[in-house]
Short mmCIF file of C-alpha atoms in Angstrom, two decimals:
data_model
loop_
_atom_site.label_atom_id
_atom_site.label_comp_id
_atom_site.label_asym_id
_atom_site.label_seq_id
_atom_site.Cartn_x
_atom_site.Cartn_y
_atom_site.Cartn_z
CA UNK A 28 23.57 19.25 42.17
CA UNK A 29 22.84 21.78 44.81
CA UNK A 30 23.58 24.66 42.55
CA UNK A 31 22.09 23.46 39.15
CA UNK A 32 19.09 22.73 41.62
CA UNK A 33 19.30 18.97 38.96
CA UNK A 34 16.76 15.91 40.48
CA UNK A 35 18.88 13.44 37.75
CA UNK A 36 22.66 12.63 37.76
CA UNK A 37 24.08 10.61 34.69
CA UNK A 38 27.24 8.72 35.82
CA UNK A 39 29.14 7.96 32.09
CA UNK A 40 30.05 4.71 33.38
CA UNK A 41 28.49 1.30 34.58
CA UNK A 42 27.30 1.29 38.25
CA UNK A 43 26.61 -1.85 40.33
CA UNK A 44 23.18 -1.52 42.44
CA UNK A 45 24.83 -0.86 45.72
CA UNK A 46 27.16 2.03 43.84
CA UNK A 47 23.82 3.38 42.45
CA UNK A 48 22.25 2.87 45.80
CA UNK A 49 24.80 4.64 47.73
CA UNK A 50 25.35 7.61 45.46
CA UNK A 51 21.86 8.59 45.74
CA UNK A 52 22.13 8.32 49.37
CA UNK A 53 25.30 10.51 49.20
CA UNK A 54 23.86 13.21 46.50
CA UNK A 55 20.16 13.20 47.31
CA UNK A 56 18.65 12.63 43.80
CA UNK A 57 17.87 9.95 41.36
CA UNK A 58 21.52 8.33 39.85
CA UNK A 59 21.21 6.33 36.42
CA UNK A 60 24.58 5.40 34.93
CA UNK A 61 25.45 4.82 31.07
CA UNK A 62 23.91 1.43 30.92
CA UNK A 63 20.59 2.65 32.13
CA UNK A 64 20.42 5.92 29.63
CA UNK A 65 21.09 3.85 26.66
CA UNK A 66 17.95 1.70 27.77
CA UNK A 67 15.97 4.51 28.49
CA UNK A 68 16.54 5.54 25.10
CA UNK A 69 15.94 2.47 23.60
CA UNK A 70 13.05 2.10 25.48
CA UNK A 71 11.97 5.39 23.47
CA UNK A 72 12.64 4.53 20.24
CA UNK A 73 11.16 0.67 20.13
CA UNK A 74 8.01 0.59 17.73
CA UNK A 75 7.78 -2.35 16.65
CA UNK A 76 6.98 -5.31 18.96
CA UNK A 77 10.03 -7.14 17.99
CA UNK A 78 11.65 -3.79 19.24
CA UNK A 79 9.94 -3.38 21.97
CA UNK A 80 10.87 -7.32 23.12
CA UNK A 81 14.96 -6.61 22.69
CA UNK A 82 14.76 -3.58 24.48
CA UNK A 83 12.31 -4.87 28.05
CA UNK A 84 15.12 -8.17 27.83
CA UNK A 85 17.95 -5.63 28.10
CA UNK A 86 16.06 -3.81 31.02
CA UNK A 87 15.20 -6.76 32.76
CA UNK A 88 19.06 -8.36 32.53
CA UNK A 89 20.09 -4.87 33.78
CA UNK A 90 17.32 -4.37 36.46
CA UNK A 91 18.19 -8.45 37.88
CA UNK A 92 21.70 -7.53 38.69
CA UNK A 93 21.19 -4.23 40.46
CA UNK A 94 18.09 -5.68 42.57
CA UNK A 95 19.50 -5.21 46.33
CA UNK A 96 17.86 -4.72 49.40
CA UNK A 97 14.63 -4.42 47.31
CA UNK A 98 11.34 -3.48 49.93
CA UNK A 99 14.48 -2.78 51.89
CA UNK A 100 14.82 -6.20 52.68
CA UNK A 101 11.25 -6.90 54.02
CA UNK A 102 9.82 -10.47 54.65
CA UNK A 103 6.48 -11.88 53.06
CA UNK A 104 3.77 -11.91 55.15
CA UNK A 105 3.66 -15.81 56.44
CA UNK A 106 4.37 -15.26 60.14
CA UNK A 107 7.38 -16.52 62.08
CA UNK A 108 5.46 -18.03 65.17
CA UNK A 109 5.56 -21.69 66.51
CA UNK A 110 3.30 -23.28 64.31
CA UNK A 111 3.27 -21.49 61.46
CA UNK A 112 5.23 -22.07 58.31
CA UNK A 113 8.39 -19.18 58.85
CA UNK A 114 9.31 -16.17 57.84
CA UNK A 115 8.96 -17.47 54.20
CA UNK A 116 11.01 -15.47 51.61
CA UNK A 117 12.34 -12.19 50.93
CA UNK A 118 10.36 -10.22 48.79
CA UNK A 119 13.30 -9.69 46.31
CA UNK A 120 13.55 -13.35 45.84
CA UNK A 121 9.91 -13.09 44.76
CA UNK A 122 10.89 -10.33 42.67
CA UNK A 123 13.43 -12.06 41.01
CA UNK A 124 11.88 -15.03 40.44
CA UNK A 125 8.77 -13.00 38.47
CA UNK A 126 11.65 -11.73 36.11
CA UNK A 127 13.46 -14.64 35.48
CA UNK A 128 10.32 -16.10 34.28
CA UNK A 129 9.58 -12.81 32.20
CA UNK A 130 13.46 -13.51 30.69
CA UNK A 131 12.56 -16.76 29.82
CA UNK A 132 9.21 -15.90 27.75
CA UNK A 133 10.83 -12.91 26.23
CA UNK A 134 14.12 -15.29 25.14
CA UNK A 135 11.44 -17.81 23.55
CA UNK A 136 9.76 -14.96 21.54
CA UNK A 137 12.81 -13.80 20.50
CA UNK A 138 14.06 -17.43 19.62
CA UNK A 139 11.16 -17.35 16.94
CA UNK A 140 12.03 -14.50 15.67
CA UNK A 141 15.49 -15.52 15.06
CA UNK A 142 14.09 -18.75 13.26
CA UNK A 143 12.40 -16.61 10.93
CA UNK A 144 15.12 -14.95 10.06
CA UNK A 145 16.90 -17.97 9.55
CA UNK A 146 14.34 -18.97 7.38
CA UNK A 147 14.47 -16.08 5.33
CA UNK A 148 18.08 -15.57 4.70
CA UNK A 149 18.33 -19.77 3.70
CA UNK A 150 15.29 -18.90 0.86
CA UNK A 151 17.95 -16.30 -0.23
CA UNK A 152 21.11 -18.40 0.10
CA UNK A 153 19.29 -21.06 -1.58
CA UNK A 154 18.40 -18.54 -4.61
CA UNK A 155 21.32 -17.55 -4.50
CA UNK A 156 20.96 -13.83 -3.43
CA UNK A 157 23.78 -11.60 -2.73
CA UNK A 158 23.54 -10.05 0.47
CA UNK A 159 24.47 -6.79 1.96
CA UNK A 160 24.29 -4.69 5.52
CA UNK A 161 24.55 -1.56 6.61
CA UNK A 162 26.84 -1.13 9.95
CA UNK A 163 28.40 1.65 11.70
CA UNK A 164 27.87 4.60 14.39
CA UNK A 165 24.48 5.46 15.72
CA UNK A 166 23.69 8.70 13.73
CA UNK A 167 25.70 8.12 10.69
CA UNK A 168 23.15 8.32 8.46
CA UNK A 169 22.61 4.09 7.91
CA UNK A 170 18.41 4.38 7.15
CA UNK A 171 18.94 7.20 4.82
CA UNK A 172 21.57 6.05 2.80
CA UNK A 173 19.07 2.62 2.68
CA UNK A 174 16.04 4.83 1.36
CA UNK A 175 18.49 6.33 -1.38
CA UNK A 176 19.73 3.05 -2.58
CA UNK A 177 16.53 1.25 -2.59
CA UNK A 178 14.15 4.38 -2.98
CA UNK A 179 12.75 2.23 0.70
CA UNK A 180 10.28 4.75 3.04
CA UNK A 181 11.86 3.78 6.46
CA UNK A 182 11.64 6.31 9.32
CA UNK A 183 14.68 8.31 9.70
CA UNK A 184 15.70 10.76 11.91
CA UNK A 185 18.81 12.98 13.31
CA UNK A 186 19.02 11.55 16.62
CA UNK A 187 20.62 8.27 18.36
CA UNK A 188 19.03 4.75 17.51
CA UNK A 189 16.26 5.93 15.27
CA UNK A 190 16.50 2.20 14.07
CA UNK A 191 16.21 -0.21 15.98
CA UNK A 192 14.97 -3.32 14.15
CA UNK A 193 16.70 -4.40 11.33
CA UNK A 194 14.84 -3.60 7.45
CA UNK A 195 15.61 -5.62 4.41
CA UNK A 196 15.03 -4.23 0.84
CA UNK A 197 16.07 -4.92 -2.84
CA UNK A 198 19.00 -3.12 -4.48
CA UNK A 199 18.97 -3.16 -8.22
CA UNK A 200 22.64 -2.27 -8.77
CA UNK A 201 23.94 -0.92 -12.35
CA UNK A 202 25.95 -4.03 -13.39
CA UNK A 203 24.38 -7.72 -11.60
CA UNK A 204 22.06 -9.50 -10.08
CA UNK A 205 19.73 -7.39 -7.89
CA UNK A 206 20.90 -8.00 -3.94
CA UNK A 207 19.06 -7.09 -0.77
CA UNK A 208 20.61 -4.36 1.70
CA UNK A 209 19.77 -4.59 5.33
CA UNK A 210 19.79 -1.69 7.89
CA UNK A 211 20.78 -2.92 11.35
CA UNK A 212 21.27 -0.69 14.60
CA UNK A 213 23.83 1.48 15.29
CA UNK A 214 26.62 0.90 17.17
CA UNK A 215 27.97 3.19 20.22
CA UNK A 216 31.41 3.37 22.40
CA UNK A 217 30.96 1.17 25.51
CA UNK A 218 28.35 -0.90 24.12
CA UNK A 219 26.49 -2.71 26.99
CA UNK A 220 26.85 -6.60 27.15
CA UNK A 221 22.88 -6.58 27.53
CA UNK A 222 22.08 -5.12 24.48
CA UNK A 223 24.76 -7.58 22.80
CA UNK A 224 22.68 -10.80 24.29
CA UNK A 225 18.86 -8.93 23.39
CA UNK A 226 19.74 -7.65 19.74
CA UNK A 227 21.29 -10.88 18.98
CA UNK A 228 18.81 -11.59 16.23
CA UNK A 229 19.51 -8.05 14.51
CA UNK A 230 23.21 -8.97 15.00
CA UNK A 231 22.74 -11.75 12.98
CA UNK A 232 21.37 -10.23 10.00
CA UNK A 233 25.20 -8.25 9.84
CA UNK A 234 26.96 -11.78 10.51
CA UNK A 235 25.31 -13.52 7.72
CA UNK A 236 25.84 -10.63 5.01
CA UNK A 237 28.48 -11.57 2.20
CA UNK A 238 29.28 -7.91 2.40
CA UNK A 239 29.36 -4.99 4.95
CA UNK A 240 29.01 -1.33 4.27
CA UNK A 241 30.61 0.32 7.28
CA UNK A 242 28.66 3.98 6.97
CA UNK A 243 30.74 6.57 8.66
CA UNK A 244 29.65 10.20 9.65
CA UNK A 245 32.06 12.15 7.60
CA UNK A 246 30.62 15.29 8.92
CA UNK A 247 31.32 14.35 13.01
CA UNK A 248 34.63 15.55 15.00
CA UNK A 249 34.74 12.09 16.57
CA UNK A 250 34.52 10.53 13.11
CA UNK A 251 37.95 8.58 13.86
CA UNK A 252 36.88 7.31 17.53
CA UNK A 253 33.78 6.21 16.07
CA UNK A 254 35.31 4.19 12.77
CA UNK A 255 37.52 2.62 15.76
CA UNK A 256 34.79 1.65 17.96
CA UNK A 257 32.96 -0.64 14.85
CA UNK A 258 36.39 -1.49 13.87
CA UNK A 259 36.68 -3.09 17.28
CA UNK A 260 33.16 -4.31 17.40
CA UNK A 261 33.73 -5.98 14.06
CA UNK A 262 37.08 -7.52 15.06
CA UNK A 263 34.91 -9.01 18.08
CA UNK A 264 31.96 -10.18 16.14
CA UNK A 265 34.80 -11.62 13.80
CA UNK A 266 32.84 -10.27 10.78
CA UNK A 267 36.83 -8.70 9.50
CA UNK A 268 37.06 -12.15 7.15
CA UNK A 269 33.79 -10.02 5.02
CA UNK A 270 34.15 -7.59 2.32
CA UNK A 271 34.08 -3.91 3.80
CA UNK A 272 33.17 -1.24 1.77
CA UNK A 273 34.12 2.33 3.66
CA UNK A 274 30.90 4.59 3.32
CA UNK A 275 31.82 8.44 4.00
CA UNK A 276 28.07 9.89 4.76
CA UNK A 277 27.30 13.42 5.34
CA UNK A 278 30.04 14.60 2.37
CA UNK A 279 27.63 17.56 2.30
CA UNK A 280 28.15 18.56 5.55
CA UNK A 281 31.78 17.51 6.54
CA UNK A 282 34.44 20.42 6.80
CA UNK A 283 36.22 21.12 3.37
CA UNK A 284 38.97 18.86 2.92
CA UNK A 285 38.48 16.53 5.62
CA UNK A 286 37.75 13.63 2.54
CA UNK A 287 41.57 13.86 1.64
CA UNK A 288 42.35 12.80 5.22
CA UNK A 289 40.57 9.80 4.99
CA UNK A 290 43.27 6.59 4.79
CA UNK A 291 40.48 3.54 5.04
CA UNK A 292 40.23 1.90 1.74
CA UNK A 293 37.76 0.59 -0.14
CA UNK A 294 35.69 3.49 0.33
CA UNK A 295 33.60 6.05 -1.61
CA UNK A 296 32.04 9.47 -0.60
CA UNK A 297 28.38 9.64 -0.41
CA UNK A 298 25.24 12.22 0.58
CA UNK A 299 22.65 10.09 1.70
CA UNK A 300 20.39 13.55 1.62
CA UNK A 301 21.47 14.58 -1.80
CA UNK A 302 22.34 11.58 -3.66
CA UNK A 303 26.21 12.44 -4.21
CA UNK A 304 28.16 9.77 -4.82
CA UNK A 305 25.24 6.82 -4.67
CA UNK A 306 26.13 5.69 -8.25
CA UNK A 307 29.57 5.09 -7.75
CA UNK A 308 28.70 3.37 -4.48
CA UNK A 309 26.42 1.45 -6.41
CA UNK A 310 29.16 0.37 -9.13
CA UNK A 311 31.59 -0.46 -5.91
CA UNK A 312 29.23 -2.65 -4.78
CA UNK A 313 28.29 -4.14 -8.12
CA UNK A 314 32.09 -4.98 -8.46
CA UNK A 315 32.02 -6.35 -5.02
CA UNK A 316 30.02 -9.18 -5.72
CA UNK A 317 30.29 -9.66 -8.80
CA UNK A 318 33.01 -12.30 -7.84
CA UNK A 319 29.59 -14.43 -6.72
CA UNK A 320 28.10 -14.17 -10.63
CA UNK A 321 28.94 -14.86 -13.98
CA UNK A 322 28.66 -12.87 -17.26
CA UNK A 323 26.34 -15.00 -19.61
CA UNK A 324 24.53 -15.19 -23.19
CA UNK A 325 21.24 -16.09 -23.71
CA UNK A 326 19.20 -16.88 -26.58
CA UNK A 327 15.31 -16.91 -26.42
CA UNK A 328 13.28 -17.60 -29.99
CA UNK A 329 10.39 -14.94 -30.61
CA UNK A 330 7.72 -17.50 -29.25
CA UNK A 331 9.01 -17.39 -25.76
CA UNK A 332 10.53 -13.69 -25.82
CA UNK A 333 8.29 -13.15 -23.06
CA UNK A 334 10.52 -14.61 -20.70
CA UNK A 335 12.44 -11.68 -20.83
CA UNK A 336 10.47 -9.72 -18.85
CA UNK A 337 11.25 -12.16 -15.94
CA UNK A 338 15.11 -12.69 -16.61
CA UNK A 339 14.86 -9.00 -16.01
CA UNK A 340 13.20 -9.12 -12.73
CA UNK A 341 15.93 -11.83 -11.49
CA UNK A 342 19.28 -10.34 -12.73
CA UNK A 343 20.26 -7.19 -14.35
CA UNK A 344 20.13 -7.73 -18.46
CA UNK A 345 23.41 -5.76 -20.08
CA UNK A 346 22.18 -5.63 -23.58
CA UNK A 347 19.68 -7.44 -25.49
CA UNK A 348 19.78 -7.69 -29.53
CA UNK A 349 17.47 -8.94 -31.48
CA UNK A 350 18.26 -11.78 -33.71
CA UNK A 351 16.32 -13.05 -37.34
CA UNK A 352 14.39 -15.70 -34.90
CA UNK A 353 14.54 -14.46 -31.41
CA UNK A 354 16.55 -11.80 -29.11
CA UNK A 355 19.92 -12.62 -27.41
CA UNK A 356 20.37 -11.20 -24.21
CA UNK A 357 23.65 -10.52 -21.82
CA UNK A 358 23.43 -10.91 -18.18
CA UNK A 359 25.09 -11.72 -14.73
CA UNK A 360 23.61 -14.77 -13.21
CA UNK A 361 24.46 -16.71 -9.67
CA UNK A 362 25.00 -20.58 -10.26
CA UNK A 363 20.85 -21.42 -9.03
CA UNK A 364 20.27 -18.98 -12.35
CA UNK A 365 22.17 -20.53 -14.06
CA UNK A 366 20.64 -23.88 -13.60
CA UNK A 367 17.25 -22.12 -14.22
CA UNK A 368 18.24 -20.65 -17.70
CA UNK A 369 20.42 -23.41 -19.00
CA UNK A 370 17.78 -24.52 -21.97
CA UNK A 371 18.66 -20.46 -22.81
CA UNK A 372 22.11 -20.30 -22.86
CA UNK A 373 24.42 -19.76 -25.87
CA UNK A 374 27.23 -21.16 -24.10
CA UNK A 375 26.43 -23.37 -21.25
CA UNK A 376 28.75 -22.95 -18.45
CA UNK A 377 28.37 -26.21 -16.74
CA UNK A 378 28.70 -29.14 -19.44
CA UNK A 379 25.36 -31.04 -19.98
CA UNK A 380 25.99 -34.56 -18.80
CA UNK A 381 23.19 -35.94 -20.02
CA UNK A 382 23.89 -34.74 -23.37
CA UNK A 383 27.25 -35.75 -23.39
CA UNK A 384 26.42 -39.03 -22.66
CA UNK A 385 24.29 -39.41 -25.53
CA UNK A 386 26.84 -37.81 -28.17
CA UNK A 387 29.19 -40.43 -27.11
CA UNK A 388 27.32 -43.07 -27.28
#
């Protein structure tokens, strides 16, 4: 410190509040360990409110168990005569008590947040919606591989946790039902427990996707310590019983080669920046889910060939030929389509009870 003349040392590593405390004794200057940077750069980054919530919920759970000796131990000011009422109570009980209260509020917010949320992934299990997120290493390119696939306009930028609240958008994919692709935030080695317990409503938009799209940094040197740190993360969150789909970002970038090192399968080789690869990522993904929808014929007569237009805003239509008294379409459609449709369908999939009573009787 003394001959980099540095006021700030970093300690890669998590520090109790006496450790910090004494080290800054010891050294003479201002000591934040690994915990505290992340939060700091958190802090940073939060723009939206929801943000801005996870991120003071992580710094107060932090701050709460490194509070020692805080107003180096001072009393209030209630007097300790005969007579009066005591030396009342430490002014770091007062402290904590103000941000246990704050913790409380924040965790309610949050709570109806996460309710939303709920809300608005039942709407799409109900409608039967395939879902997909984005996971992997802060910095590997998750937001701009979501603006390529669903042409979105969220902020992206080459530095850690440009994103942290999760963004939801459409996907119309080449073969199926459109789905909607989530970007969540990045994960990093040593993730702090605090940031587990505030993001826990962005976590939950990754543990309720029917499929994951683990986007690694091709391009990086520490490309296989980071694949191992989500592979852990997701062993933890026990999301390995999803689909993973291997995303190799950056193509453009990486060292020639490197792609033929690669063992993790599925996977496909993308350029978030210059589009490489995004149609057979698409088609990967199509095939993915397509296990969730059903190929389908449908007839619609030329007074209500209209409807087309909105079977195409649901589902992706194959081929449509046009027929002496209407236009017959081919499509993927998800079992609530198919109940939507039925009166449409060449061949209904699920037998008709109703009719078939009446035939046999």
């Amino acid at each position: 410190v003394k001959e980099t003349e540095a006021n700030l040392v970093i300690v890669d590593h998590q520090l109790s509040g006496v450790q910090a405390r004494n080290l800054e004794k010891a050294i003479g200057c201002s000591v934040l360990d690994r915990t505290q940077l992340i939060l700091d750069i958190f802090a940073q980054r939060a723009q939206t409110h929801e943000g801005q919530l996870q991120v003071e919920l992580a710094q107060l759970l932090d701050n709460y168990s490194r509070m020692v000796g805080a107003w180096q131990g001072s009393l209030s000011r209630q007097g300790g005569g005969i007579g009066t009422r005591g030396p009342g109570e430490k002014a770091i009980e007062v402290d904590r008590r103000v941000i246990r209260k704050r913790i409380a509020k924040i965790r309610k917010e949050l709570e109806d947040v996460r309710q939303n949320r709920s809300l608005h992934r039942s709407y799409r299990r109900r409608n039967q919606v395939p879902s997909c997120a984005l996971i992997g290493y802060t910095n590997s390119g998750k937001s701009t591989l979501l603006n390529a696939l669903t042409n979105a306009q969220v902020y992206t930028e080459n530095k850690l946790f440009a994103t942290l609240d999760p963004t939801t958008r459409k996907v119309y994919l080449p073969e199926g039902p459109p789905a909607t692709l989530t970007d969540t935030v990045g994960f990093i080695r040593k993730l702090p427990t605090k940031l587990i317990e505030a993001f826990k409503a962005t976590l939950e938009e990754a543990a309720e996707a029917e499929v994951l799209l683990h986007v690694v940094d091709l391009s990086s040197p520490q490309m296989d310590v980071q694949m191992k740190v989500v592979d852990d993360l997701i062993q933890e969150f026990q999301w390995d019983k999803k689909p993973i789909i291997h995303v190799f970002n950056k193509i453009d970038a990486a060292p020639p080669g490197k792609a033929f090192k690669v063992q993790a399968f599925p996977r496909v080789f993308v350029s978030a920046v210059t589009g490489e690869g995004i149609p057979q990522l698409k088609r990967l993904l199509a095939d993915t889910i397509k296990s969730t929808v059903e190929e389908v014929q449908l007839f619609f007569p030329k007074a209500e060939e209209f409807k087309i237009y909105e079977l195409g805003r649901e589902t992706h239509i194959m081929k449509q030929e046009p027929a002496s008294t209407g236009t017959v379409c081919y499509a993927y459609l998800t079992p609530t389509l198919m109940t939507k449709w039925r009166e449409y369908l060449v061949k209904t999939q699920v037998p008709d009870t109703d009719t078939t009573e009446e035939s046999s009787g």
